[in-house]
mmCIF file of C-alpha atoms in Angstrom:
data_model
loop_
_atom_site.group_PDB
_atom_site.id
_atom_site.type_symbol
_atom_site.label_atom_id
_atom_site.label_comp_id
_atom_site.label_asym_id
_atom_site.label_seq_id
_atom_site.Cartn_x
_atom_site.Cartn_y
_atom_site.Cartn_z
ATOM 1 C CA MET A 64 -84.425 25.181 68.945
ATOM 2 C CA PRO A 65 -87.677 23.831 68.000
ATOM 3 C CA SER A 66 -89.841 22.840 70.880
ATOM 4 C CA PRO A 67 -91.558 19.385 71.313
ATOM 5 C CA VAL A 68 -94.937 21.229 71.849
ATOM 6 C CA PRO A 69 -97.058 21.336 68.744
ATOM 7 C CA PHE A 70 -96.828 25.078 67.315
ATOM 8 C CA SER A 71 -99.460 26.388 65.453
ATOM 9 C CA PRO A 72 -99.201 26.925 61.699
ATOM 10 C CA SER A 73 -98.531 30.583 62.300
ATOM 11 C CA ALA A 74 -95.950 29.801 64.526
ATOM 12 C CA LEU A 75 -94.315 27.141 62.428
ATOM 13 C CA VAL A 76 -94.190 29.887 59.799
ATOM 14 C CA ALA A 77 -92.814 32.768 61.796
ATOM 15 C CA GLU A 78 -89.919 30.241 62.699
ATOM 16 C CA TYR A 79 -89.376 29.386 59.093
ATOM 17 C CA VAL A 80 -88.917 33.033 58.566
ATOM 18 C CA ALA A 81 -86.329 33.609 61.339
ATOM 19 C CA GLN A 82 -84.347 30.823 60.142
ATOM 20 C CA LEU A 83 -84.316 31.684 56.610
ATOM 21 C CA GLY A 84 -80.802 32.908 56.431
ATOM 22 C CA GLU A 85 -79.953 29.114 57.825
ATOM 23 C CA TYR A 86 -81.866 27.434 55.121
ATOM 24 C CA GLU A 87 -80.234 29.788 52.289
ATOM 25 C CA VAL A 88 -77.170 28.183 53.375
ATOM 26 C CA LEU A 89 -78.531 24.446 53.509
ATOM 27 C CA ARG A 90 -79.528 25.097 49.845
ATOM 28 C CA SER A 91 -76.547 26.759 48.723
ATOM 29 C CA ALA A 92 -74.481 23.884 50.083
ATOM 30 C CA ALA A 93 -77.098 21.392 48.903
ATOM 31 C CA VAL A 94 -76.568 22.604 45.068
ATOM 32 C CA ALA A 95 -72.797 22.967 45.387
ATOM 33 C CA HIS A 96 -72.569 19.525 46.577
ATOM 34 C CA MET A 97 -74.579 18.065 43.622
ATOM 35 C CA THR A 98 -73.093 20.073 41.113
ATOM 36 C CA ARG A 99 -69.660 18.756 42.318
ATOM 37 C CA LEU A 100 -71.118 15.276 42.142
ATOM 38 C CA LEU A 101 -72.665 15.388 38.534
ATOM 39 C CA GLN A 102 -69.280 16.654 37.516
ATOM 40 C CA ASP A 103 -67.242 14.289 38.995
ATOM 41 C CA ALA A 104 -69.584 11.603 37.556
ATOM 42 C CA GLY A 105 -69.008 13.115 33.951
ATOM 43 C CA LEU A 106 -72.915 13.191 33.667
ATOM 44 C CA ASN A 107 -74.112 16.132 31.163
ATOM 45 C CA ILE A 108 -77.421 17.721 32.387
ATOM 46 C CA HIS A 109 -79.366 20.714 31.336
ATOM 47 C CA HIS A 110 -79.032 22.401 34.666
ATOM 48 C CA ILE A 111 -79.510 22.361 38.531
ATOM 49 C CA THR A 112 -81.251 24.963 40.358
ATOM 50 C CA GLY A 113 -82.299 25.177 44.259
ATOM 51 C CA ARG A 114 -85.294 26.956 45.500
ATOM 52 C CA LEU A 115 -86.641 27.658 49.217
ATOM 53 C CA LYS A 116 -90.176 27.098 50.034
ATOM 54 C CA LYS A 117 -91.708 30.657 50.222
ATOM 55 C CA PRO A 118 -93.438 31.366 53.772
ATOM 56 C CA ALA A 119 -97.028 31.973 52.221
ATOM 57 C CA SER A 120 -96.629 28.404 50.560
ATOM 58 C CA LEU A 121 -95.844 26.749 54.143
ATOM 59 C CA ALA A 122 -98.336 28.390 55.554
ATOM 60 C CA ASP A 123 -100.969 27.264 52.596
ATOM 61 C CA LYS A 124 -99.464 23.369 53.082
ATOM 62 C CA LEU A 125 -99.940 23.684 56.812
ATOM 63 C CA ARG A 126 -103.567 24.777 56.305
ATOM 64 C CA ARG A 127 -104.184 22.143 54.192
ATOM 65 C CA LYS A 128 -102.740 19.200 55.895
ATOM 66 C CA VAL A 129 -103.750 20.268 59.643
ATOM 67 C CA GLY A 130 -102.092 17.829 62.401
ATOM 68 C CA ARG A 131 -99.296 16.463 59.861
ATOM 69 C CA TYR A 132 -96.447 18.980 60.876
ATOM 70 C CA GLN A 133 -95.621 19.512 64.465
ATOM 71 C CA THR A 134 -91.933 20.809 63.909
ATOM 72 C CA LEU A 135 -90.079 22.580 61.092
ATOM 73 C CA ALA A 136 -88.285 19.282 61.229
ATOM 74 C CA ASP A 137 -91.352 17.039 59.773
ATOM 75 C CA VAL A 138 -91.438 19.754 56.677
ATOM 76 C CA THR A 139 -89.197 17.824 54.150
ATOM 77 C CA ASP A 140 -89.307 20.242 51.287
ATOM 78 C CA LEU A 141 -88.410 23.786 52.549
ATOM 79 C CA VAL A 142 -85.502 23.155 50.441
ATOM 80 C CA GLY A 143 -85.167 21.745 47.237
ATOM 81 C CA VAL A 144 -82.597 20.943 44.562
ATOM 82 C CA ARG A 145 -83.991 20.376 41.059
ATOM 83 C CA VAL A 146 -81.708 18.431 38.329
ATOM 84 C CA ILE A 147 -83.319 18.466 34.959
ATOM 85 C CA THR A 148 -81.350 16.617 32.364
ATOM 86 C CA TYR A 149 -81.620 15.935 28.811
ATOM 87 C CA PHE A 150 -83.122 12.917 28.367
ATOM 88 C CA GLU A 151 -85.417 10.482 30.309
ATOM 89 C CA SER A 152 -82.496 7.823 30.653
ATOM 90 C CA ASP A 153 -80.427 10.270 32.042
ATOM 91 C CA VAL A 154 -83.101 10.553 35.128
ATOM 92 C CA ALA A 155 -82.241 6.802 36.115
ATOM 93 C CA ALA A 156 -78.578 7.887 35.921
ATOM 94 C CA VAL A 157 -78.782 10.591 38.222
ATOM 95 C CA SER A 158 -81.258 8.655 40.829
ATOM 96 C CA ARG A 159 -78.476 6.158 40.798
ATOM 97 C CA LEU A 160 -75.909 8.536 41.753
ATOM 98 C CA VAL A 161 -78.377 10.285 44.544
ATOM 99 C CA GLU A 162 -78.992 6.680 46.172
ATOM 100 C CA SER A 163 -75.368 5.925 46.156
ATOM 101 C CA CYS A 164 -74.123 9.217 47.691
ATOM 102 C CA TRP A 165 -76.670 10.398 50.134
ATOM 103 C CA ASP A 166 -78.633 9.237 53.040
ATOM 104 C CA VAL A 167 -82.114 8.976 51.498
ATOM 105 C CA ASP A 168 -85.194 9.100 53.692
ATOM 106 C CA TRP A 169 -87.122 6.518 51.926
ATOM 107 C CA ASP A 170 -90.166 7.038 53.688
ATOM 108 C CA HIS A 171 -90.685 10.603 52.165
ATOM 109 C CA SER A 172 -89.495 9.866 48.455
ATOM 110 C CA ILE A 173 -91.069 9.116 45.604
ATOM 111 C CA ASP A 174 -90.634 7.663 42.148
ATOM 112 C CA LYS A 175 -93.417 8.941 40.051
ATOM 113 C CA SER A 176 -92.645 6.975 37.139
ATOM 114 C CA LYS A 177 -93.425 3.757 39.084
ATOM 115 C CA MET A 178 -96.783 5.203 39.970
ATOM 116 C CA HIS A 179 -98.872 5.977 37.232
ATOM 117 C CA ASP A 180 -101.529 3.493 35.088
ATOM 118 C CA PRO A 181 -100.721 3.374 31.473
ATOM 119 C CA ASP A 182 -103.454 6.176 30.999
ATOM 120 C CA ARG A 183 -101.656 7.753 33.861
ATOM 121 C CA PHE A 184 -102.476 11.695 34.991
ATOM 122 C CA GLY A 185 -99.337 13.545 35.844
ATOM 123 C CA TYR A 186 -95.539 13.471 35.007
ATOM 124 C CA MET A 187 -92.961 11.122 35.307
ATOM 125 C CA GLY A 188 -90.076 12.457 37.743
ATOM 126 C CA VAL A 189 -88.114 11.180 40.849
ATOM 127 C CA HIS A 190 -87.999 13.053 44.266
ATOM 128 C CA TYR A 191 -85.822 11.918 46.906
ATOM 129 C CA VAL A 192 -85.685 13.542 50.476
ATOM 130 C CA VAL A 193 -81.900 13.163 51.886
ATOM 131 C CA ARG A 194 -80.059 13.748 54.814
ATOM 132 C CA PRO A 195 -76.493 15.225 54.388
ATOM 133 C CA SER A 196 -73.523 13.009 55.863
ATOM 134 C CA ALA A 197 -70.351 13.753 57.847
ATOM 135 C CA GLY A 198 -68.003 12.860 54.753
ATOM 136 C CA GLN A 199 -69.504 15.893 52.302
ATOM 137 C CA PRO A 200 -67.973 19.089 53.321
ATOM 138 C CA GLU A 201 -69.914 21.567 51.750
ATOM 139 C CA PHE A 202 -72.391 20.782 54.920
ATOM 140 C CA ALA A 203 -69.559 20.709 57.259
ATOM 141 C CA ALA A 204 -70.240 24.098 58.697
ATOM 142 C CA LEU A 205 -74.095 22.952 59.113
ATOM 143 C CA LEU A 206 -74.096 19.575 60.679
ATOM 144 C CA GLY A 207 -74.909 19.675 64.442
ATOM 145 C CA ALA A 208 -75.915 23.168 64.104
ATOM 146 C CA PRO A 209 -78.747 23.817 66.830
ATOM 147 C CA ASP A 210 -81.043 25.876 64.583
ATOM 148 C CA LEU A 211 -81.462 22.864 62.186
ATOM 149 C CA PRO A 212 -81.227 20.001 64.097
ATOM 150 C CA ASP A 213 -82.422 17.510 61.379
ATOM 151 C CA LEU A 214 -81.016 18.360 58.119
ATOM 152 C CA ARG A 215 -83.335 17.055 55.240
ATOM 153 C CA PHE A 216 -84.045 18.464 51.683
ATOM 154 C CA GLU A 217 -85.701 17.418 48.664
ATOM 155 C CA ILE A 218 -84.028 16.642 45.485
ATOM 156 C CA GLN A 219 -86.292 16.758 42.003
ATOM 157 C CA ILE A 220 -84.988 14.803 38.875
ATOM 158 C CA ARG A 221 -86.813 15.357 35.582
ATOM 159 C CA SER A 222 -85.975 15.550 32.046
ATOM 160 C CA ILE A 223 -86.511 18.549 30.090
ATOM 161 C CA LEU A 224 -90.068 17.473 28.736
ATOM 162 C CA GLN A 225 -91.104 15.791 32.089
ATOM 163 C CA HIS A 226 -90.191 19.321 33.379
ATOM 164 C CA ALA A 227 -92.169 21.124 30.929
ATOM 165 C CA TRP A 228 -95.189 19.078 31.738
ATOM 166 C CA ALA A 229 -95.224 19.758 35.087
ATOM 167 C CA GLU A 230 -94.692 23.323 35.127
ATOM 168 C CA ILE A 231 -97.525 23.816 32.462
ATOM 169 C CA GLU A 232 -99.802 21.528 34.651
ATOM 170 C CA HIS A 233 -98.706 23.491 37.837
ATOM 171 C CA ASP A 234 -99.653 26.887 35.821
ATOM 172 C CA LEU A 235 -103.128 25.355 35.027
ATOM 173 C CA GLY A 236 -103.828 24.634 38.300
ATOM 174 C CA TYR A 237 -104.312 20.756 37.627
ATOM 175 C CA LYS A 238 -103.237 18.882 40.579
ATOM 176 C CA ASN A 239 -105.152 15.719 40.432
ATOM 177 C CA ARG A 240 -107.595 13.549 38.149
ATOM 178 C CA GLU A 241 -110.631 14.901 40.093
ATOM 179 C CA ALA A 242 -109.682 18.452 39.397
ATOM 180 C CA VAL A 243 -109.921 18.032 35.401
ATOM 181 C CA PRO A 244 -112.640 18.335 33.514
ATOM 182 C CA ARG A 245 -113.457 15.083 31.331
ATOM 183 C CA GLU A 246 -112.824 16.922 27.833
ATOM 184 C CA VAL A 247 -109.385 18.885 29.482
ATOM 185 C CA ARG A 248 -108.334 15.442 31.146
ATOM 186 C CA ARG A 249 -108.698 13.501 27.506
ATOM 187 C CA ARG A 250 -106.372 15.887 25.838
ATOM 188 C CA PHE A 251 -103.889 15.801 28.928
ATOM 189 C CA TYR A 252 -103.781 12.314 28.317
ATOM 190 C CA ARG A 253 -103.066 12.613 24.439
ATOM 191 C CA LEU A 254 -100.045 15.337 25.367
ATOM 192 C CA ALA A 255 -98.270 12.770 28.073
ATOM 193 C CA GLY A 256 -98.321 9.775 25.191
ATOM 194 C CA LEU A 257 -96.756 12.876 22.616
ATOM 195 C CA LEU A 258 -94.290 13.802 25.655
ATOM 196 C CA GLU A 259 -93.033 10.244 26.243
ATOM 197 C CA MET A 260 -92.894 9.563 22.632
ATOM 198 C CA ALA A 261 -90.855 12.754 21.990
ATOM 199 C CA ASP A 262 -88.265 11.716 24.817
ATOM 200 C CA GLU A 263 -88.075 8.068 23.299
ATOM 201 C CA GLU A 264 -87.265 9.972 19.995
ATOM 202 C CA PHE A 265 -84.584 12.206 21.418
ATOM 203 C CA MET A 266 -82.778 9.231 23.269
ATOM 204 C CA ALA A 267 -82.892 7.427 20.137
ATOM 205 C CA LEU A 268 -81.312 10.286 18.348
ATOM 206 C CA ALA A 269 -78.722 10.895 20.960
ATOM 207 C CA ARG A 270 -78.136 6.876 20.626
ATOM 208 C CA MET A 271 -77.441 7.301 16.933
ATOM 209 C CA SER A 272 -75.533 10.274 17.347
ATOM 210 C CA ARG A 273 -73.158 8.277 19.377
ATOM 211 C CA ASP A 274 -73.289 5.425 17.064
ATOM 212 C CA TYR A 275 -72.359 7.506 14.329
ATOM 213 C CA ALA A 276 -68.996 9.027 15.978
ATOM 214 C CA ALA A 277 -68.036 5.315 16.953
ATOM 215 C CA THR A 278 -68.224 4.699 13.449
ATOM 216 C CA LEU A 279 -66.482 7.274 11.778
ATOM 217 C CA PRO A 280 -62.604 6.227 11.938
ATOM 218 C CA GLU A 281 -63.713 2.967 10.228
ATOM 219 C CA ARG A 282 -65.945 4.630 7.487
ATOM 220 C CA VAL A 283 -63.372 7.051 6.866
ATOM 221 C CA GLN A 284 -60.597 4.474 6.343
ATOM 222 C CA ASP A 285 -62.732 2.041 4.157
ATOM 223 C CA GLU A 286 -65.142 4.260 2.319
ATOM 224 C CA PRO A 287 -64.604 8.160 2.920
ATOM 225 C CA GLU A 288 -66.710 9.074 -0.264
ATOM 226 C CA SER A 289 -69.858 7.735 1.752
ATOM 227 C CA VAL A 290 -69.176 9.733 4.547
ATOM 228 C CA PHE A 291 -70.675 13.332 4.284
ATOM 229 C CA ILE A 292 -69.243 16.556 5.687
ATOM 230 C CA ASP A 293 -70.690 17.438 8.558
ATOM 231 C CA VAL A 294 -69.944 18.526 12.431
ATOM 232 C CA GLN A 295 -68.755 15.198 13.556
ATOM 233 C CA SER A 296 -66.899 14.511 10.874
ATOM 234 C CA VAL A 297 -65.111 17.664 10.575
ATOM 235 C CA ALA A 298 -64.458 17.203 14.127
ATOM 236 C CA TYR A 299 -62.963 13.951 13.775
ATOM 237 C CA LEU A 300 -61.032 14.960 10.856
ATOM 238 C CA LEU A 301 -59.099 17.927 12.741
ATOM 239 C CA GLY A 302 -56.873 15.240 13.784
ATOM 240 C CA GLN A 303 -56.374 13.052 11.384
ATOM 241 C CA PRO A 304 -54.423 12.790 7.825
ATOM 242 C CA PRO A 305 -54.710 15.095 5.586
ATOM 243 C CA VAL A 306 -55.981 17.582 7.802
ATOM 244 C CA ARG A 307 -53.517 17.662 10.702
ATOM 245 C CA PRO A 308 -50.483 16.787 8.880
ATOM 246 C CA LEU A 309 -51.612 19.801 6.655
ATOM 247 C CA ASP A 310 -51.862 22.291 9.684
ATOM 248 C CA MET A 311 -48.805 21.431 10.434
ATOM 249 C CA GLU A 312 -46.981 22.481 7.215
ATOM 250 C CA VAL A 313 -48.832 25.663 7.731
ATOM 251 C CA ALA A 314 -48.022 26.401 11.289
ATOM 252 C CA GLU A 315 -44.688 25.283 10.147
ATOM 253 C CA ALA A 316 -44.279 27.682 7.539
ATOM 254 C CA LEU A 317 -45.423 30.868 9.676
ATOM 255 C CA GLY A 318 -42.867 29.546 12.523
ATOM 256 C CA VAL A 319 -45.987 29.181 14.957
ATOM 257 C CA THR A 320 -47.202 26.462 17.074
ATOM 258 C CA LEU A 321 -50.547 24.798 16.126
ATOM 259 C CA LEU A 322 -53.012 24.820 18.933
ATOM 260 C CA THR A 323 -54.050 21.190 18.756
ATOM 261 C CA ASP A 324 -56.260 21.666 21.706
ATOM 262 C CA TRP A 325 -57.856 25.023 21.030
ATOM 263 C CA PRO A 326 -61.173 25.192 22.846
ATOM 264 C CA ASP A 327 -63.711 26.408 20.578
ATOM 265 C CA PRO A 328 -66.607 24.087 19.833
ATOM 266 C CA GLU A 329 -68.101 26.046 17.260
ATOM 267 C CA ARG A 330 -64.921 25.847 15.284
ATOM 268 C CA PRO A 331 -66.268 22.478 13.334
ATOM 269 C CA VAL A 332 -69.526 24.009 13.145
ATOM 270 C CA ARG A 333 -67.841 27.135 10.940
ATOM 271 C CA LEU A 334 -65.621 24.733 9.087
ATOM 272 C CA THR A 335 -68.482 22.593 7.921
ATOM 273 C CA SER A 336 -70.667 25.454 6.535
ATOM 274 C CA LEU A 337 -67.131 26.662 4.584
ATOM 275 C CA LEU A 338 -66.718 23.220 3.206
ATOM 276 C CA HIS A 339 -70.173 22.764 2.025
ATOM 277 C CA TYR A 340 -69.985 26.562 0.653
ATOM 278 C CA VAL A 341 -67.194 25.765 -1.749
ATOM 279 C CA GLY A 342 -69.246 22.591 -2.371
ATOM 280 C CA VAL A 343 -67.209 20.132 -0.678
ATOM 281 C CA ARG A 344 -69.856 17.281 0.553
ATOM 282 C CA SER A 345 -67.669 14.047 1.207
ATOM 283 C CA VAL A 346 -64.541 13.236 3.179
ATOM 284 C CA GLY A 347 -63.502 11.344 0.245
ATOM 285 C CA GLN A 348 -64.031 14.603 -2.192
ATOM 286 C CA LEU A 349 -61.954 16.749 0.606
ATOM 287 C CA GLN A 350 -59.215 14.339 0.557
ATOM 288 C CA LYS A 351 -58.840 14.479 -2.879
ATOM 289 C CA GLU A 352 -58.945 18.199 -2.778
ATOM 290 C CA LEU A 353 -56.475 18.625 -0.513
ATOM 291 C CA ALA A 354 -54.053 16.271 -2.193
ATOM 292 C CA ARG A 355 -54.403 18.237 -5.329
ATOM 293 C CA LEU A 356 -53.918 22.149 -3.693
ATOM 294 C CA ALA A 357 -51.862 21.129 -0.880
ATOM 295 C CA PRO A 358 -48.497 23.354 -1.710
ATOM 296 C CA ASP A 359 -50.948 26.076 -3.037
ATOM 297 C CA ILE A 360 -52.712 25.740 0.344
ATOM 298 C CA VAL A 361 -49.597 26.565 2.383
ATOM 299 C CA ARG A 362 -48.381 28.686 -0.088
ATOM 300 C CA PHE A 363 -51.370 30.932 0.148
ATOM 301 C CA ALA A 364 -51.545 30.838 3.988
ATOM 302 C CA ALA A 365 -48.003 31.856 4.241
ATOM 303 C CA ALA A 366 -48.270 34.730 2.429
ATOM 304 C CA LEU A 367 -52.078 35.915 3.592
ATOM 305 C CA MET A 368 -51.942 35.530 7.412
ATOM 306 C CA PRO A 369 -48.840 37.638 7.830
ATOM 307 C CA GLN A 370 -51.207 40.491 6.405
ATOM 308 C CA LEU A 371 -54.112 39.380 8.744
ATOM 309 C CA ARG A 372 -52.053 38.787 12.318
ATOM 310 C CA GLU A 373 -54.750 40.710 14.160
ATOM 311 C CA ALA A 374 -56.991 37.914 12.980
ATOM 312 C CA TRP A 375 -55.083 35.176 14.656
ATOM 313 C CA THR A 376 -52.000 36.315 16.629
ATOM 314 C CA PRO A 377 -54.399 36.810 19.762
ATOM 315 C CA ALA A 378 -54.862 33.021 19.731
ATOM 316 C CA GLY A 379 -51.204 32.548 20.095
ATOM 317 C CA GLY A 380 -50.589 30.381 17.245
ATOM 318 C CA ALA A 381 -52.551 28.731 14.265
ATOM 319 C CA ARG A 382 -55.901 27.091 15.051
ATOM 320 C CA PRO A 383 -56.728 23.837 13.874
ATOM 321 C CA GLY A 384 -58.297 23.523 10.655
ATOM 322 C CA THR A 385 -56.067 26.594 9.143
ATOM 323 C CA SER A 386 -55.484 24.324 6.162
ATOM 324 C CA LEU A 387 -59.162 24.171 5.538
ATOM 325 C CA VAL A 388 -59.763 28.074 6.126
ATOM 326 C CA HIS A 389 -57.222 28.857 3.225
ATOM 327 C CA TYR A 390 -58.619 25.934 0.981
ATOM 328 C CA ALA A 391 -62.083 27.483 1.082
ATOM 329 C CA LEU A 392 -60.781 30.976 0.499
ATOM 330 C CA LEU A 393 -58.495 29.697 -2.638
ATOM 331 C CA ARG A 394 -61.759 28.185 -4.260
ATOM 332 C CA ALA A 395 -63.284 31.527 -3.240
ATOM 333 C CA CYS A 396 -61.059 33.499 -5.244
ATOM 334 C CA ALA A 397 -60.775 31.164 -8.101
ATOM 335 C CA ASN A 398 -64.054 30.313 -8.520
ATOM 336 C CA PRO A 399 -66.109 33.389 -10.207
ATOM 337 C CA SER A 400 -69.445 32.068 -8.692
ATOM 338 C CA LEU A 401 -67.938 31.971 -4.985
ATOM 339 C CA GLU A 402 -67.881 34.892 -3.013
ATOM 340 C CA ALA A 403 -64.351 35.550 -0.572
ATOM 341 C CA ARG A 404 -66.803 37.733 1.445
ATOM 342 C CA GLU A 405 -68.937 34.743 2.155
ATOM 343 C CA VAL A 406 -66.255 32.760 3.252
ATOM 344 C CA VAL A 407 -64.683 35.723 5.546
ATOM 345 C CA ARG A 408 -68.621 35.870 7.155
ATOM 346 C CA MET A 409 -68.817 32.446 7.932
ATOM 347 C CA LEU A 410 -65.289 32.746 9.956
ATOM 348 C CA ASP A 411 -66.873 35.311 12.120
ATOM 349 C CA LEU A 412 -63.896 37.503 12.361
ATOM 350 C CA SER A 413 -65.697 40.821 13.484
ATOM 351 C CA GLY A 414 -63.649 42.968 15.296
ATOM 352 C CA THR A 415 -60.504 42.998 13.567
ATOM 353 C CA GLN A 416 -60.180 44.429 10.001
ATOM 354 C CA SER A 417 -63.662 45.305 8.428
ATOM 355 C CA GLU A 418 -65.197 42.973 6.172
ATOM 356 C CA ARG A 419 -64.206 44.774 2.992
ATOM 357 C CA GLN A 420 -60.574 44.996 4.113
ATOM 358 C CA MET A 421 -59.936 41.365 4.541
ATOM 359 C CA VAL A 422 -61.782 40.500 1.330
ATOM 360 C CA ARG A 423 -59.333 42.818 -0.556
ATOM 361 C CA THR A 424 -56.120 41.367 1.418
ATOM 362 C CA VAL A 425 -57.129 37.998 0.217
ATOM 363 C CA ARG A 426 -57.889 39.064 -3.262
ATOM 364 C CA GLU A 427 -54.556 40.734 -3.414
ATOM 365 C CA ILE A 428 -52.364 37.952 -1.910
ATOM 366 C CA TYR A 429 -53.924 35.421 -4.297
ATOM 367 C CA ARG A 430 -53.386 37.799 -7.489
ATOM 368 C CA GLU A 431 -49.930 37.620 -6.093
ATOM 369 C CA MET A 432 -49.487 34.196 -5.762
ATOM 370 C CA MET A 433 -50.988 33.302 -8.947
ATOM 371 C CA GLU A 434 -48.679 35.889 -10.606
ATOM 372 C CA THR A 435 -45.548 34.328 -9.145
ATOM 373 C CA ALA A 436 -46.726 30.774 -9.261
ATOM 374 C CA PRO A 437 -44.565 28.423 -10.889
ATOM 375 C CA GLU A 438 -44.867 27.015 -14.240
ATOM 376 C CA THR A 439 -45.879 23.729 -14.657
#
């Protein structure tokens, strides 16, 4: 336990080194608790990391600020947690979460976004010094530990671009305005403005994306020809007519389950590429094509999928969008300007049959289906 008698810097560093094991436990607990809070709040962040101050860095700090630190408990940043958000607006959301869930040491916390002048030098970000409470299970083993009588650590919150600024600024060694030559300082100001504008534009893009997704149901219903085929529209269509009912028909023809909750975020990306390749650009066009070819799509899938079981049976059923896959294969087989090989490649089915074998099977099934097609 630290003595009340002031230590020399070397003695404080030696004490810190002797207790590194306890501080490592504190770091792990802090990261675990912060991660759980973010997940429970549903906040989507870029990443979260923890760090311990290096003994050499502590020694340098004690030398630079003589007399400020009498014990290790006075050094509030021995353990740090860094939360990197995607957007600047998320920094405020994480900050509100920290303030509501932690005992904040306001005397040592700082919101740098409120410090700078319009021609500020530095990066915006929020630094909190916090204390765990008895209600936080990750810290149960540490609270009251004699080696760490005052559990405090730092939480830094930055956006990706704020983080990029801070890391580059740190690497260049520029800590304050006076340290920077005037010519370099002017460029720093310009860069700060560009990064702030970029952060705002990224936030605007995120809002536009959310607004676009929110209006999709109404637009698909009222003006499908004006809705382009893209990842968001395809992801929406996978659960809607005519795609979902046609997928169900394919699954029923095969006697398998349609995997409606299939966890594959890349699926809409691949399906969008497939539809673009075969010339489908709007939701209205896709709706008309599926209505026109629905019986052929089901017949083709029912004949082809049993010949390519290794490509889909490990999933346990038919994936969402299977009707779109077979529509694209039909188009590729029927149109001389398209290649079934390209469709197979876009599906990323490596590890099953060879690409050449799969293409051969697809074309054979298509030819057989055309030969046995009922006359109209």
